[in-house]
CSV table of C-alpha atoms and ligand atoms in Angstrom, one decimal:
chain,number,residue,atom,x,y,z
A,1,MET,CA,71.6,-31.9,25.2
A,2,ALA,CA,68.2,-30.3,25.1
A,3,ASP,CA,66.6,-33.5,26.3
A,4,TYR,CA,68.9,-33.7,29.4
A,5,ASP,CA,68.0,-30.1,30.2
A,6,ALA,CA,64.3,-30.7,29.8
A,7,VAL,CA,64.5,-33.5,32.4
A,8,LEU,CA,66.9,-31.8,34.8
A,9,LYS,CA,65.1,-28.4,35.0
A,10,ASN,CA,62.5,-29.8,37.5
A,11,TRP,CA,64.7,-32.5,39.0
A,12,GLY,CA,65.2,-30.7,42.4
A,13,PRO,CA,62.7,-32.8,44.3
A,14,VAL,CA,64.2,-36.0,43.2
A,15,ASP,CA,67.7,-34.9,44.3
A,16,ALA,CA,66.1,-33.8,47.6
A,17,ASP,CA,64.3,-37.0,48.3
A,18,PRO,CA,65.6,-39.9,46.2
A,19,ALA,CA,64.3,-42.5,48.7
A,20,LYS,CA,60.7,-41.2,48.3
A,21,TYR,CA,60.6,-41.3,44.5
A,22,GLY,CA,62.9,-44.3,44.3
A,23,GLY,CA,60.6,-46.3,46.6
A,24,LEU,CA,57.5,-45.3,44.6
A,25,VAL,CA,59.3,-46.4,41.4
A,26,LEU,CA,60.4,-49.8,42.7
A,27,VAL,CA,57.0,-50.5,44.3
A,28,ARG,CA,55.4,-49.8,40.9
A,29,LEU,CA,57.9,-51.9,39.1
A,30,PHE,CA,57.4,-54.9,41.4
A,31,THR,CA,53.6,-54.4,41.2
A,32,GLU,CA,53.4,-54.1,37.4
A,33,HIS,CA,56.1,-56.6,36.6
A,34,PRO,CA,56.3,-59.1,39.5
A,35,GLU,CA,59.0,-61.1,37.9
A,36,THR,CA,61.4,-58.2,38.4
A,37,GLN,CA,61.1,-58.5,42.2
A,38,LYS,CA,62.6,-62.0,42.0
A,39,LEU,CA,65.8,-60.6,40.5
A,40,PHE,CA,66.6,-59.1,44.0
A,41,PRO,CA,67.1,-61.9,46.5
A,42,LYS,CA,66.6,-59.5,49.4
A,43,PHE,CA,63.2,-58.4,48.1
A,44,ALA,CA,61.9,-61.7,46.7
A,45,GLY,CA,60.0,-62.7,49.8
A,46,ILE,CA,58.2,-59.4,50.5
A,47,ALA,CA,54.4,-59.8,50.1
A,48,HIS,CA,52.8,-57.3,47.6
A,49,GLY,CA,50.8,-55.7,50.3
A,50,ASP,CA,54.0,-54.9,52.2
A,51,LEU,CA,56.0,-53.3,49.4
A,52,ALA,CA,54.9,-49.7,50.0
A,53,GLY,CA,56.8,-48.2,52.9
A,54,ASN,CA,59.4,-51.0,53.0
A,55,ALA,CA,62.6,-49.3,54.1
A,56,ALA,CA,65.0,-51.6,52.2
A,57,ILE,CA,63.0,-51.0,49.0
A,58,SER,CA,63.2,-47.2,49.4
A,59,ALA,CA,66.9,-47.5,50.1
A,60,HIS,CA,67.5,-49.4,46.9
A,61,GLY,CA,65.2,-47.0,45.0
A,62,ALA,CA,67.3,-44.1,46.3
A,63,ILE,CA,70.4,-45.8,44.8
A,64,VAL,CA,68.7,-46.3,41.5
A,65,LEU,CA,67.5,-42.7,41.2
A,66,LYS,CA,70.9,-41.3,42.4
A,67,LYS,CA,72.6,-43.3,39.7
A,68,LEU,CA,70.1,-42.0,37.1
A,69,SER,CA,70.7,-38.4,38.4
A,70,GLU,CA,74.4,-38.9,37.9
A,71,LEU,CA,73.9,-40.3,34.4
A,72,LEU,CA,71.5,-37.4,33.4
A,73,LYS,CA,74.0,-34.7,34.8
A,74,ALA,CA,76.7,-36.3,32.6
A,75,LYS,CA,74.5,-35.3,29.6
A,76,GLY,CA,75.6,-38.1,27.4
A,77,SER,CA,79.3,-38.1,28.4
A,78,HIS,CA,78.5,-41.1,30.7
A,79,GLY,CA,81.0,-43.7,29.5
A,80,ALA,CA,82.9,-43.8,32.8
A,81,ILE,CA,79.7,-44.2,34.8
A,82,ILE,CA,78.2,-46.8,32.5
A,83,LYS,CA,81.2,-49.1,32.4
A,84,PRO,CA,81.3,-50.3,36.0
A,85,LEU,CA,77.5,-50.4,36.0
A,86,ALA,CA,77.5,-52.7,33.0
A,87,GLN,CA,80.2,-54.9,34.6
A,88,SER,CA,78.4,-55.3,37.9
A,89,HIS,CA,75.0,-55.8,36.5
A,90,ALA,CA,76.1,-58.3,33.8
A,91,THR,CA,78.6,-60.4,35.9
A,92,LYS,CA,77.4,-60.0,39.5
A,93,HIS,CA,73.7,-59.1,39.7
A,94,LYS,CA,72.9,-60.7,36.3
A,95,ILE,CA,70.0,-58.4,35.5
A,96,PRO,CA,68.8,-59.0,32.0
A,97,ILE,CA,68.8,-55.8,30.0
A,98,ASN,CA,65.1,-55.7,29.4
A,99,ASN,CA,64.6,-54.9,33.0
A,100,PHE,CA,66.2,-51.5,32.4
A,101,ARG,CA,63.6,-50.9,29.7
A,102,LEU,CA,60.8,-51.8,32.2
A,103,ILE,CA,62.2,-49.6,35.0
A,104,GLY,CA,62.8,-46.7,32.5
A,105,ASP,CA,59.1,-46.8,31.5
A,106,VAL,CA,58.1,-46.9,35.2
A,107,ILE,CA,60.3,-44.0,36.1
A,108,VAL,CA,58.8,-41.8,33.3
A,109,LYS,CA,55.3,-42.7,34.4
A,110,VAL,CA,55.8,-42.2,38.1
A,111,LEU,CA,57.7,-38.9,37.8
A,112,GLY,CA,55.0,-37.8,35.4
A,113,GLU,CA,52.2,-38.6,37.8
A,114,LYS,CA,54.1,-36.8,40.6
A,115,GLY,CA,54.5,-33.6,38.6
A,116,ILE,CA,58.3,-33.8,38.4
A,117,LEU,CA,58.2,-34.3,34.6
A,118,ASP,CA,55.8,-32.4,32.4
A,119,ALA,CA,54.9,-33.8,29.0
A,120,ALA,CA,58.0,-32.4,27.4
A,121,GLY,CA,60.1,-33.8,30.3
A,122,GLN,CA,58.5,-37.3,29.9
A,123,HIS,CA,59.2,-37.2,26.2
A,124,ALA,CA,62.8,-36.1,26.8
A,125,LEU,CA,63.4,-38.9,29.3
A,126,ASN,CA,61.9,-41.4,26.9
A,127,ASN,CA,64.5,-40.2,24.3
A,128,ILE,CA,67.3,-40.6,26.8
A,129,PHE,CA,66.7,-44.1,28.2
A,130,PRO,CA,67.4,-45.9,24.9
A,131,ILE,CA,70.8,-44.1,24.8
A,132,ILE,CA,71.7,-45.2,28.3
A,133,ILE,CA,70.3,-48.7,27.8
A,134,GLY,CA,72.1,-49.1,24.4
A,135,ASP,CA,75.4,-48.2,26.1
A,136,LEU,CA,74.7,-50.5,29.0
A,137,GLU,CA,73.9,-53.3,26.5
A,138,ALA,CA,77.2,-52.7,24.6
A,139,GLY,CA,79.0,-53.1,28.0
A,140,TYR,CA,77.0,-56.3,28.7
A,141,LYS,CA,78.2,-57.7,25.4
A,142,GLU,CA,81.8,-57.0,26.3
A,143,HIS,CA,81.3,-59.2,29.3
A,144,GLY,CA,79.6,-61.9,27.3
A,145,PHE,CA,76.2,-61.4,29.0
A,146,SER,CA,73.5,-60.8,26.4
A,147,GLY,CA,70.8,-60.2,28.9
B,1,CUP,O1,72.9,-50.1,41.0
B,1,CUP,C1,71.7,-50.5,40.7
B,1,CUP,O2,70.9,-51.0,41.8
B,1,CUP,C2,71.1,-50.3,39.4
B,1,CUP,C3,71.1,-48.8,39.1
B,1,CUP,C4,71.0,-48.3,37.7
B,1,CUP,C5,70.1,-47.4,37.4
B,1,CUP,C6,70.0,-47.0,36.1
B,1,CUP,C7,70.8,-47.3,35.1
B,1,CUP,C8,71.8,-48.2,35.4
B,1,CUP,C9,71.9,-48.8,36.7
B,1,CUP,N1,69.8,-51.0,39.3
B,1,CUP,CU1,69.1,-51.6,41.1
B,1,CUP,C10,69.1,-51.2,38.3
B,1,CUP,C11,67.8,-51.8,38.2
B,1,CUP,C12,67.0,-52.1,39.2
B,1,CUP,O3,67.3,-51.9,40.5
B,1,CUP,C13,65.7,-52.7,39.0
B,1,CUP,C14,65.4,-53.0,37.7
B,1,CUP,C15,66.2,-52.7,36.6
B,1,CUP,C16,67.4,-52.1,36.9
């Protein structure tokens, strides 16, 4: 609980502009881990130099950060949110679970750089991601996708 509060206390700017921060996160993910860009058919063909400022990438980044906000605000009681996410990502999008670890690390780093998360907030979010990912992974297994 304390970890969720440590992250959420300065979360206002992310709620106010999820496309801005989400775009930064996805551009960093695709730059640092180019294989992740190929998981998204609609982004696979975008040249690296054109990632920043791409409207479709920001739009998807907004979806990712809004989903993360929802999960954080559930403060651990996130079973009803995780279940459909696990189902769609295991059976439809087929996103191997390790990609969630990669994007989690990028989110902590980018939000740290942007001053959203102080050192305690970064530490707290680093504690929270394994909980979310562990629950996603359990959902993946129910659908027979080991990721
Ligand atoms: O939906 C979607 O899109 C997803 C969201 C989420 C977030 C967090 C947790 C869970 C879920 N996604 Cu997209 C995801 C991902 C991406 O994009 C990338 C990489 C990895 C993952």
